[in-house]
Coordinates of C-alpha atoms in Angstrom, one line a residue:
Chain A
X1 CA 89.6 128.6 64.1
X2 CA 92.7 130.7 64.5
X3 CA 95.9 129.9 62.8
X4 CA 98.1 129.2 65.8
X5 CA 95.3 127.4 67.6
X6 CA 94.7 124.9 64.9
X7 CA 95.6 122.1 67.3
X8 CA 94.1 123.4 70.5
X9 CA 91.1 121.5 71.9
X10 CA 89.6 122.0 75.4
X11 CA 87.7 119.5 77.5
X12 CA 84.3 120.6 78.6
X13 CA 85.2 119.6 82.1
X14 CA 88.0 122.1 82.1
X15 CA 85.4 124.9 82.2
X16 CA 82.8 122.9 83.9
X17 CA 80.3 125.7 84.6
X18 CA 79.5 125.8 80.9
X19 CA 77.0 123.5 79.2
X20 CA 77.8 121.9 75.8
X21 CA 76.1 124.7 73.9
X22 CA 78.1 127.4 75.7
X23 CA 81.4 125.5 75.4
X24 CA 80.8 125.2 71.7
X25 CA 79.9 128.8 71.2
X26 CA 82.7 130.2 73.3
X27 CA 85.4 127.8 72.1
X28 CA 84.5 128.5 68.4
X29 CA 84.4 132.2 68.9
X30 CA 87.8 132.2 70.6
X31 CA 89.3 130.3 67.6
X32 CA 89.8 127.1 69.4
X33 CA 89.9 124.1 67.1
X34 CA 88.4 121.2 69.1
X35 CA 86.4 120.1 72.1
X36 CA 86.7 117.0 74.3
X37 CA 83.1 116.2 75.5
X38 CA 82.4 114.8 78.9
X39 CA 79.5 112.4 78.9
X40 CA 77.2 114.1 81.4
X41 CA 76.7 117.0 79.0
X42 CA 75.1 114.6 76.5
X43 CA 73.1 112.7 79.1
X44 CA 69.6 114.1 79.8
X45 CA 69.4 112.2 83.1
X46 CA 72.4 114.3 84.2
X47 CA 70.9 117.6 83.0
X48 CA 72.6 117.4 79.6
X49 CA 71.2 117.4 76.1
X50 CA 70.5 114.2 74.2
X51 CA 73.4 112.7 72.2
X52 CA 71.5 113.6 69.0
X53 CA 71.1 117.2 70.1
X54 CA 74.7 117.2 71.1
X55 CA 75.7 116.0 67.7
X56 CA 73.8 118.9 66.1
X57 CA 75.4 121.5 68.5
X58 CA 78.8 120.1 67.8
X59 CA 78.4 119.9 64.0
X60 CA 77.1 123.5 63.9
X61 CA 80.1 124.7 65.9
X62 CA 82.6 123.4 63.4
X63 CA 84.8 122.1 66.2
X64 CA 86.7 118.9 65.9
X65 CA 85.7 116.3 68.5
X66 CA 88.7 114.2 69.4
X67 CA 87.2 112.5 72.4
X68 CA 84.2 111.5 74.5
X69 CA 85.2 111.3 78.2
X70 CA 85.0 108.7 79.7
X71 CA 84.2 105.0 80.3
X72 CA 86.0 102.2 82.0
X73 CA 86.2 101.5 85.7
X74 CA 86.1 97.8 85.0
X75 CA 87.6 96.7 88.3
X76 CA 85.4 95.7 91.1
X77 CA 85.1 92.7 93.4
X78 CA 81.4 92.6 92.4
X79 CA 80.9 90.7 89.1
X80 CA 77.6 92.6 88.5
X81 CA 79.4 95.9 88.7
X82 CA 82.0 94.7 86.3
X83 CA 79.3 93.7 83.8
X84 CA 77.6 97.0 84.2
X85 CA 80.9 98.8 83.5
X86 CA 81.3 97.0 80.2
X87 CA 77.7 97.8 79.3
X88 CA 78.3 101.4 80.1
X89 CA 81.4 101.4 77.9
X90 CA 79.3 100.0 75.0
X91 CA 76.9 102.9 75.4
X92 CA 79.8 105.3 75.5
X93 CA 81.0 103.9 72.1
X94 CA 77.5 104.4 70.7
X95 CA 77.3 108.0 72.1
X96 CA 80.8 108.7 70.6
X97 CA 79.6 107.5 67.2
X98 CA 76.5 109.7 67.5
X99 CA 78.4 112.9 68.3
X100 CA 81.2 112.1 65.9
X101 CA 83.9 111.8 68.6
X102 CA 87.0 110.0 67.3
X103 CA 87.6 108.0 70.4
X104 CA 86.4 107.2 73.9
X105 CA 88.9 107.9 76.7
X106 CA 89.1 104.8 78.9
X107 CA 90.1 105.1 82.6
X108 CA 90.3 101.5 83.3
X109 CA 89.7 101.3 87.0
X110 CA 91.3 99.8 90.1
X111 CA 90.0 98.6 93.5
X112 CA 91.9 98.4 96.8
X113 CA 90.6 94.8 97.3
X114 CA 91.6 93.6 93.9
X115 CA 95.2 92.7 93.3
X116 CA 96.7 94.7 90.5
X117 CA 97.5 91.5 88.5
X118 CA 93.9 90.4 88.6
X119 CA 92.7 93.9 87.8
X120 CA 94.9 94.2 84.8
X121 CA 93.6 90.8 83.5
X122 CA 90.0 92.0 83.8
X123 CA 90.9 95.2 82.0
X124 CA 92.5 93.4 79.1
X125 CA 89.4 91.1 78.8
X126 CA 87.0 94.1 78.9
X127 CA 89.0 95.9 76.3
X128 CA 89.1 92.8 74.1
X129 CA 85.3 92.4 74.4
X130 CA 84.7 96.1 73.5
X131 CA 87.1 96.5 70.6
X132 CA 84.8 95.0 67.9
X133 CA 81.9 97.1 69.1
X134 CA 84.1 100.2 68.8
X135 CA 85.3 99.2 65.3
X136 CA 81.7 98.6 64.2
X137 CA 80.9 102.2 65.3
X138 CA 84.0 103.7 63.7
X139 CA 85.2 104.8 67.2
X140 CA 88.6 104.3 68.8
X141 CA 89.1 103.2 72.4
X142 CA 92.0 105.1 74.0
X143 CA 93.4 103.7 77.3
X144 CA 94.6 106.6 79.4
X145 CA 97.5 105.6 81.6
X146 CA 96.8 107.3 85.0
X147 CA 99.2 108.5 87.6
X148 CA 100.4 105.9 90.1
X149 CA 98.9 108.0 92.9
X150 CA 95.6 106.6 91.8
X151 CA 96.6 103.0 91.4
X152 CA 94.5 101.8 94.3
X153 CA 91.2 103.1 93.2
X154 CA 91.1 104.6 89.7
X155 CA 93.5 102.9 87.3
X156 CA 95.6 99.8 87.5
X157 CA 97.3 101.0 84.3
X158 CA 99.8 103.6 85.3
X159 CA 102.3 103.7 82.4
X160 CA 102.2 104.2 78.7
X161 CA 104.1 100.9 78.3
X162 CA 101.4 98.9 80.1
X163 CA 98.6 100.6 78.1
X164 CA 100.3 99.9 74.9
X165 CA 101.0 96.3 76.0
X166 CA 97.3 95.7 76.5
X167 CA 96.5 97.1 73.0
X168 CA 99.2 94.9 71.4
X169 CA 98.2 91.8 73.3
X170 CA 94.6 92.2 72.0
X171 CA 95.9 93.3 68.7
X172 CA 92.8 95.1 67.5
X173 CA 93.1 98.3 65.4
X174 CA 90.3 100.1 67.4
X175 CA 92.5 100.2 70.5
X176 CA 95.0 103.0 71.4
X177 CA 96.4 105.2 74.1
X178 CA 95.6 108.7 75.3
X179 CA 98.7 110.3 76.8
X180 CA 98.0 112.9 79.5
X181 CA 101.2 114.7 80.5
X182 CA 99.9 115.0 84.1
X183 CA 99.9 111.2 84.5
X184 CA 103.1 110.2 82.8
X185 CA 105.6 113.1 82.9
X186 CA 107.6 111.5 85.7
X187 CA 108.2 108.3 83.8
X188 CA 111.8 107.8 82.7
X189 CA 110.4 106.0 79.7
X190 CA 107.9 108.7 78.7
X191 CA 109.6 109.6 75.4
X192 CA 110.1 106.0 74.6
X193 CA 106.5 105.2 75.4
X194 CA 105.1 108.0 73.3
X195 CA 107.4 107.0 70.4
X196 CA 106.3 103.3 70.7
X197 CA 102.6 104.3 70.6
X198 CA 103.3 106.3 67.5
X199 CA 105.2 103.5 65.7
X200 CA 102.3 101.2 66.6
X201 CA 99.8 103.7 65.1
X202 CA 98.1 103.8 68.5
X203 CA 98.7 107.4 69.7
X204 CA 95.0 108.5 69.8
X205 CA 95.0 111.4 72.2
X206 CA 97.3 113.9 73.9
X207 CA 96.2 115.8 76.9
X208 CA 97.9 118.8 78.3
X209 CA 97.9 120.6 81.7
X210 CA 100.6 120.8 84.4
X211 CA 101.7 119.3 87.7
X212 CA 101.9 121.7 90.6
X213 CA 104.6 120.5 93.0
X214 CA 102.6 122.0 95.9
X215 CA 99.2 120.6 94.8
X216 CA 96.7 121.0 97.5
X217 CA 94.5 118.1 96.4
X218 CA 95.3 115.0 94.3
X219 CA 92.2 115.4 92.2
X220 CA 91.2 119.0 91.7
X221 CA 94.3 121.0 91.9
X222 CA 95.9 120.4 88.5
X223 CA 97.8 123.2 86.9
X224 CA 97.4 125.0 83.7
X225 CA 100.4 124.8 81.4
X226 CA 103.1 126.9 83.0
X227 CA 101.9 126.5 86.5
X228 CA 104.1 123.6 87.3
X229 CA 107.1 121.5 86.3
X230 CA 106.0 119.5 83.3
X231 CA 107.9 120.1 80.1
X232 CA 104.7 120.3 78.1
X233 CA 106.2 121.8 74.9
X234 CA 108.9 119.1 74.8
X235 CA 106.4 116.3 75.3
X236 CA 104.2 117.8 72.6
X237 CA 107.2 117.7 70.2
X238 CA 107.9 114.1 71.2
X239 CA 104.3 113.2 70.3
X240 CA 104.5 115.1 67.0
X241 CA 107.8 113.3 66.1
X242 CA 106.0 110.1 66.9
X243 CA 103.5 111.0 64.1
X244 CA 100.8 112.5 66.2
X245 CA 98.9 115.1 64.2
X246 CA 95.8 115.4 66.4
X247 CA 94.7 118.2 68.6
X248 CA 96.2 118.8 72.1
X249 CA 93.4 118.6 74.6
X250 CA 93.5 120.8 77.6
X251 CA 92.2 118.9 80.5
X252 CA 92.4 120.6 83.9
X253 CA 90.5 119.9 87.0
X254 CA 91.0 122.8 89.3
X255 CA 88.9 124.3 92.1
X256 CA 91.1 127.4 91.7
X257 CA 90.4 127.9 88.0
X258 CA 86.7 126.8 88.4
X259 CA 86.3 129.7 90.7
X260 CA 87.5 132.1 88.1
X261 CA 85.3 134.0 85.6
X262 CA 85.0 131.5 82.8
X263 CA 85.5 133.9 80.0
X264 CA 88.7 135.2 81.6
X265 CA 89.8 131.6 82.2
X266 CA 89.3 130.7 78.5
X267 CA 91.5 133.6 77.6
X268 CA 94.1 132.4 80.0
X269 CA 94.0 128.9 78.7
X270 CA 94.7 130.2 75.2
X271 CA 97.5 132.4 76.4
X272 CA 99.1 129.6 78.3
X273 CA 98.7 127.3 75.3
X274 CA 100.5 129.8 73.0
X275 CA 103.3 130.3 75.6
X276 CA 103.8 126.7 76.8
X277 CA 102.8 124.4 74.0
X278 CA 103.2 126.5 70.8
X279 CA 102.3 125.1 67.4
X280 CA 105.4 125.1 65.4
Chain B
X1 CA 115.7 88.0 118.7
X2 CA 112.6 85.9 118.3
X3 CA 112.5 83.0 115.8
X4 CA 109.7 84.3 113.6
X5 CA 111.1 87.9 113.8
X6 CA 114.5 87.0 112.5
X7 CA 114.1 89.3 109.5
X8 CA 112.2 92.1 111.0
X9 CA 113.8 95.5 111.3
X10 CA 112.2 98.8 112.2
X11 CA 113.2 102.3 111.3
X12 CA 113.7 104.6 114.2
X13 CA 111.5 107.2 112.4
X14 CA 108.6 104.7 112.5
X15 CA 108.5 105.3 116.2
X16 CA 109.9 108.7 116.1
X17 CA 109.2 109.7 119.8
X18 CA 111.9 107.3 120.9
X19 CA 115.6 108.2 120.9
X20 CA 118.2 105.7 119.7
X21 CA 118.8 104.2 123.1
X22 CA 115.1 103.7 123.7
X23 CA 114.6 102.2 120.2
X24 CA 117.4 99.8 120.7
X25 CA 116.2 98.7 124.1
X26 CA 112.6 98.3 123.1
X27 CA 113.3 96.6 119.8
X28 CA 115.7 94.1 121.3
X29 CA 113.4 93.4 124.2
X30 CA 110.5 92.7 121.7
X31 CA 112.6 90.2 119.8
X32 CA 113.0 92.4 116.7
X33 CA 116.2 91.6 114.7
X34 CA 117.3 94.9 113.3
X35 CA 117.1 98.7 113.2
X36 CA 117.2 101.3 110.5
X37 CA 118.8 104.4 112.0
X38 CA 117.7 107.9 111.0
X39 CA 120.6 110.3 111.0
X40 CA 119.3 113.0 113.4
X41 CA 119.5 110.4 116.2
X42 CA 123.3 110.2 115.8
X43 CA 123.7 114.0 115.3
X44 CA 124.4 115.9 118.5
X45 CA 123.4 119.2 116.7
X46 CA 120.0 117.7 116.2
X47 CA 119.7 116.5 119.8
X48 CA 121.1 113.0 119.1
X49 CA 124.1 111.1 120.4
X50 CA 127.4 111.1 118.6
X51 CA 128.0 108.5 116.0
X52 CA 130.6 106.9 118.3
X53 CA 128.1 106.7 121.1
X54 CA 125.5 105.5 118.7
X55 CA 127.8 102.8 117.6
X56 CA 128.2 101.5 121.2
X57 CA 124.5 101.6 121.8
X58 CA 123.8 99.7 118.7
X59 CA 126.5 97.1 119.3
X60 CA 125.3 96.6 122.9
X61 CA 121.8 96.0 121.6
X62 CA 122.8 93.1 119.4
X63 CA 120.5 94.5 116.6
X64 CA 121.5 94.3 113.0
X65 CA 121.8 97.7 111.3
X66 CA 120.9 97.4 107.7
X67 CA 120.6 101.1 107.0
X68 CA 121.5 104.7 107.8
X69 CA 118.7 107.0 106.5
X70 CA 119.3 109.2 104.6
X71 CA 121.4 111.2 102.2
X72 CA 120.9 112.5 98.6
X73 CA 118.8 115.5 97.5
X74 CA 121.4 116.2 94.9
X75 CA 119.1 118.2 92.6
X76 CA 119.0 122.0 93.0
X77 CA 119.3 124.9 90.5
X78 CA 122.0 126.2 93.0
X79 CA 125.5 124.7 92.3
X80 CA 126.5 125.4 95.9
X81 CA 123.6 123.4 97.2
X82 CA 124.5 120.5 94.9
X83 CA 128.1 120.5 96.3
X84 CA 126.8 120.6 99.8
X85 CA 124.5 117.6 99.2
X86 CA 127.5 115.6 98.0
X87 CA 129.5 116.6 101.0
X88 CA 126.6 115.6 103.2
X89 CA 126.4 112.2 101.6
X90 CA 130.2 111.7 102.2
X91 CA 129.5 112.4 105.9
X92 CA 126.6 110.0 105.8
X93 CA 128.9 107.3 104.5
X94 CA 131.4 107.9 107.3
X95 CA 128.6 107.9 109.9
X96 CA 127.3 104.6 108.5
X97 CA 130.8 103.1 108.7
X98 CA 131.0 104.3 112.3
X99 CA 127.7 102.8 113.4
X100 CA 128.2 99.6 111.3
X101 CA 125.2 100.3 109.0
X102 CA 125.4 98.1 105.9
X103 CA 124.2 100.9 103.6
X104 CA 123.1 104.5 103.3
X105 CA 119.6 105.0 101.9
X106 CA 119.8 107.5 99.1
X107 CA 116.7 109.7 98.2
X108 CA 118.2 111.3 95.2
X109 CA 116.2 114.6 95.0
X110 CA 114.3 116.5 92.4
X111 CA 113.4 120.2 91.9
X112 CA 110.5 121.7 90.1
X113 CA 112.7 124.1 88.1
X114 CA 115.2 121.3 87.0
X115 CA 114.1 119.2 84.1
X116 CA 114.0 115.5 85.0
X117 CA 116.6 114.6 82.4
X118 CA 119.1 117.1 83.8
X119 CA 118.3 116.0 87.3
X120 CA 118.9 112.4 86.5
X121 CA 122.3 113.2 85.0
X122 CA 123.3 115.1 88.1
X123 CA 122.2 112.2 90.3
X124 CA 124.2 109.7 88.2
X125 CA 127.3 112.0 88.5
X126 CA 126.9 112.3 92.2
X127 CA 126.4 108.6 92.8
X128 CA 129.5 108.0 90.6
X129 CA 131.5 110.4 92.7
X130 CA 130.4 108.9 96.0
X131 CA 130.8 105.2 95.1
X132 CA 134.6 104.9 95.8
X133 CA 134.2 106.7 99.1
X134 CA 131.5 104.3 100.1
X135 CA 133.6 101.3 99.1
X136 CA 136.6 102.6 101.1
X137 CA 134.3 102.7 104.1
X138 CA 132.8 99.3 103.5
X139 CA 129.3 100.8 103.1
X140 CA 126.8 100.4 100.3
X141 CA 124.8 103.2 98.7
X142 CA 121.2 102.2 98.1
X143 CA 119.1 104.3 95.7
X144 CA 115.5 104.3 96.8
X145 CA 113.1 104.7 93.9
X146 CA 110.5 107.0 95.2
X147 CA 106.8 107.2 94.3
X148 CA 106.0 109.4 91.2
X149 CA 103.8 111.6 93.4
X150 CA 107.1 113.1 94.6
X151 CA 108.8 113.5 91.2
X152 CA 108.7 117.3 91.3
X153 CA 110.5 117.8 94.6
X154 CA 111.9 114.7 96.2
X155 CA 113.1 112.2 93.7
X156 CA 113.6 112.2 89.9
X157 CA 114.1 108.4 90.2
X158 CA 110.7 106.8 90.5
X159 CA 111.2 103.3 89.3
X160 CA 113.3 100.3 90.3
X161 CA 114.4 100.0 86.6
X162 CA 115.8 103.6 86.6
X163 CA 117.6 103.1 89.9
X164 CA 119.2 99.9 88.7
X165 CA 120.1 101.5 85.4
X166 CA 122.0 104.2 87.2
X167 CA 123.9 101.6 89.3
X168 CA 124.7 99.6 86.1
X169 CA 125.8 102.7 84.2
X170 CA 128.3 103.6 86.9
X171 CA 129.1 99.9 87.3
X172 CA 130.5 100.1 90.8
X173 CA 129.8 97.3 93.4
X174 CA 129.1 99.7 96.2
X175 CA 125.9 100.8 94.5
X176 CA 122.5 99.2 94.9
X177 CA 118.8 99.7 95.3
X178 CA 116.5 99.9 98.3
X179 CA 113.0 98.8 97.4
X180 CA 110.2 100.3 99.4
X181 CA 106.9 98.7 98.6
X182 CA 105.0 102.0 99.2
X183 CA 107.0 103.6 96.3
X184 CA 106.9 100.8 93.7
X185 CA 103.8 98.6 94.3
X186 CA 101.9 100.2 91.4
X187 CA 104.6 99.4 88.8
X188 CA 103.6 96.8 86.3
X189 CA 107.3 95.9 86.3
X190 CA 107.8 95.7 90.0
X191 CA 108.4 91.9 90.1
X192 CA 110.7 92.2 87.1
X193 CA 112.6 95.1 88.7
X194 CA 113.1 93.3 92.0
X195 CA 114.3 90.2 90.1
X196 CA 116.7 92.2 88.0
X197 CA 118.2 93.9 91.1
X198 CA 118.7 90.4 92.6
X199 CA 120.4 89.1 89.5
X200 CA 122.7 92.1 89.5
X201 CA 123.5 91.5 93.2
X202 CA 122.2 95.0 94.0
X203 CA 119.1 94.4 96.1
X204 CA 120.4 96.1 99.3
X205 CA 117.2 97.0 101.2
X206 CA 113.6 96.1 101.4
X207 CA 111.2 98.4 103.1
X208 CA 107.6 97.5 104.1
X209 CA 104.5 99.4 105.0
X210 CA 101.2 99.9 103.2
X211 CA 99.4 102.3 100.8
X212 CA 96.1 103.6 102.1
X213 CA 93.8 104.3 99.2
X214 CA 92.2 107.1 101.3
X215 CA 95.5 108.6 102.5
X216 CA 94.9 112.0 104.1
X217 CA 98.4 113.3 103.4
X218 CA 101.0 112.3 100.8
X219 CA 103.8 112.3 103.4
X220 CA 102.6 111.3 106.8
X221 CA 99.6 109.0 106.3
X222 CA 101.3 105.8 105.3
X223 CA 99.8 102.6 106.4
X224 CA 101.1 99.7 108.5
X225 CA 101.1 96.4 106.7
X226 CA 97.4 95.4 106.4
X227 CA 96.0 98.9 106.4
X228 CA 96.0 99.2 102.6
X229 CA 96.2 97.5 99.3
X230 CA 99.9 96.5 98.8
X231 CA 100.5 92.8 98.5
X232 CA 103.4 93.0 101.0
X233 CA 103.8 89.2 101.6
X234 CA 103.9 88.6 97.8
X235 CA 106.5 91.2 97.2
X236 CA 108.5 89.9 100.1
X237 CA 108.5 86.5 98.4
X238 CA 109.5 88.1 95.1
X239 CA 112.5 89.7 96.9
X240 CA 113.5 86.4 98.5
X241 CA 113.3 84.6 95.2
X242 CA 115.6 87.3 93.9
X243 CA 118.1 86.2 96.5
X244 CA 117.4 88.8 99.1
X245 CA 118.2 87.5 102.5
X246 CA 118.3 90.7 104.5
X247 CA 115.9 92.1 107.0
X248 CA 112.6 93.7 106.0
X249 CA 112.6 97.3 107.3
X250 CA 109.3 98.7 108.6
X251 CA 109.3 102.3 107.6
X252 CA 106.0 104.1 108.3
X253 CA 105.5 107.9 108.6
X254 CA 102.1 108.3 110.1
X255 CA 100.6 111.1 112.2
X256 CA 97.9 108.5 113.2
X257 CA 100.4 106.0 114.6
X258 CA 102.8 108.6 116.0
X259 CA 99.8 109.7 118.2
X260 CA 99.5 106.2 119.6
X261 CA 101.2 104.9 122.7
X262 CA 104.6 103.8 121.4
X263 CA 104.8 100.5 123.3
X264 CA 101.4 99.5 122.0
X265 CA 102.4 100.6 118.5
X266 CA 105.5 98.4 118.6
X267 CA 103.3 95.4 119.6
X268 CA 101.0 96.3 116.6
X269 CA 103.9 96.5 114.2
X270 CA 105.1 93.0 115.2
X271 CA 101.5 91.6 115.0
X272 CA 101.1 93.1 111.5
X273 CA 104.4 91.8 110.4
X274 CA 103.6 88.3 111.5
X275 CA 100.2 88.5 109.8
X276 CA 101.1 90.3 106.5
X277 CA 104.8 89.6 105.8
X278 CA 105.4 86.3 107.6
X279 CA 108.8 84.6 107.5
X280 CA 108.4 81.3 105.8

């Protein structure tokens, strides 16, 4: 780990051409402090290692593991699909415990045929059901508020305030919020929301990237810090002032960067982190 | 005007192949109650009629004119551009007075190189400068909260709450909010926001359309009511319960519908209005 990268973590999906072993070796060699693990890399059915093997690889790397990404998608008109999503989230909790991830990132789901109010009720019920299981495994469940552009099909929870409200309504200490600047930067209450999560002791994760005003695709054209208009450094300070002491997780989905040489891309991520989200 | 269309208005841009005279003739003949006028149709430099001629056409049609669309775009790193935007808004107010439009729709602007906090300050100053001019002309200024997907380049005001907060901070009766369901449907506080606008006497406009989960383009693939997932009828009732008694303005930008025969499209708009936002 390098001194001024002590709080830098990178999601495996950010450099998705690398498997878990490669991510761990490269990140550690570059001085990066942590890694956010996407589930397919610890799923043999998806070509990954077993969670147990993943646990050994991660432990050997010395990297911190803030997050396992992701579970959720609780919203479907089909009751069977809803039950399966909850079962899947239980497995994610167990996997997180196995690999030593501090929390599971929850993208809660939405469906065009399910009214938002109904969807939010189902999400709250699902999170309430899962919280004890998470606590029993020593794992947090972090609801990630997701940009309103995905409110029809990916997440009925679009604001920090709503994510925190669900946590507080259930009132279980295993629940928290993962703030991704891409999803919440536009919110006039973003600072207030981050501060409130901090006060409640529920600010579990902080994801960084950037919003490109001219994005070509709503899914896979995210920017690296400095490519767009998000005040990443400022929001990082807001989180720190709210008591957040965890790693900042670089999560970027980008056809552009995925096409780059991965070693060069890793260097660029570190360069942009130092320039646009410096550790003070 | 037809009994069950007594609150239906249509924006000229919704059927953009028609000029003002054609819109007025066709809307009135179909029993539609009102028309939202886009400015280029009353701008001779853009191929439109003069505002005075527009005024006569509108008066002869018997249509209600809730809105002139649009002014704003106050946010630019260039001070000259900011001044020009305010001057342009003054002209919009005068044009609205000439044609008898109740309010001007304000899309306030955003710029990738201007931090949102700065941008919002400029917007508040601009709205404060313009309010007396609007009042002197008997015209309202309605801030339209715009979907967060446009927060980098079109509007730094993305929520009803923020739009209302600006109105209340300036505390001038000429200021209000135009709620477009496309922009705010995802907001967990949408009902609360509409109700608050109503209580404050500031709910000036209500725009209807739909959000297609699979939209091909963030600008010109909006849905007609029933094409997507917005609970239009429910939000219409929320507005009515908040004291809104104005027309519902159909505002749809759609390459798909623009390619349709315009007379058929007008019939479809009316059919969808009756089905998805019925007057009770």
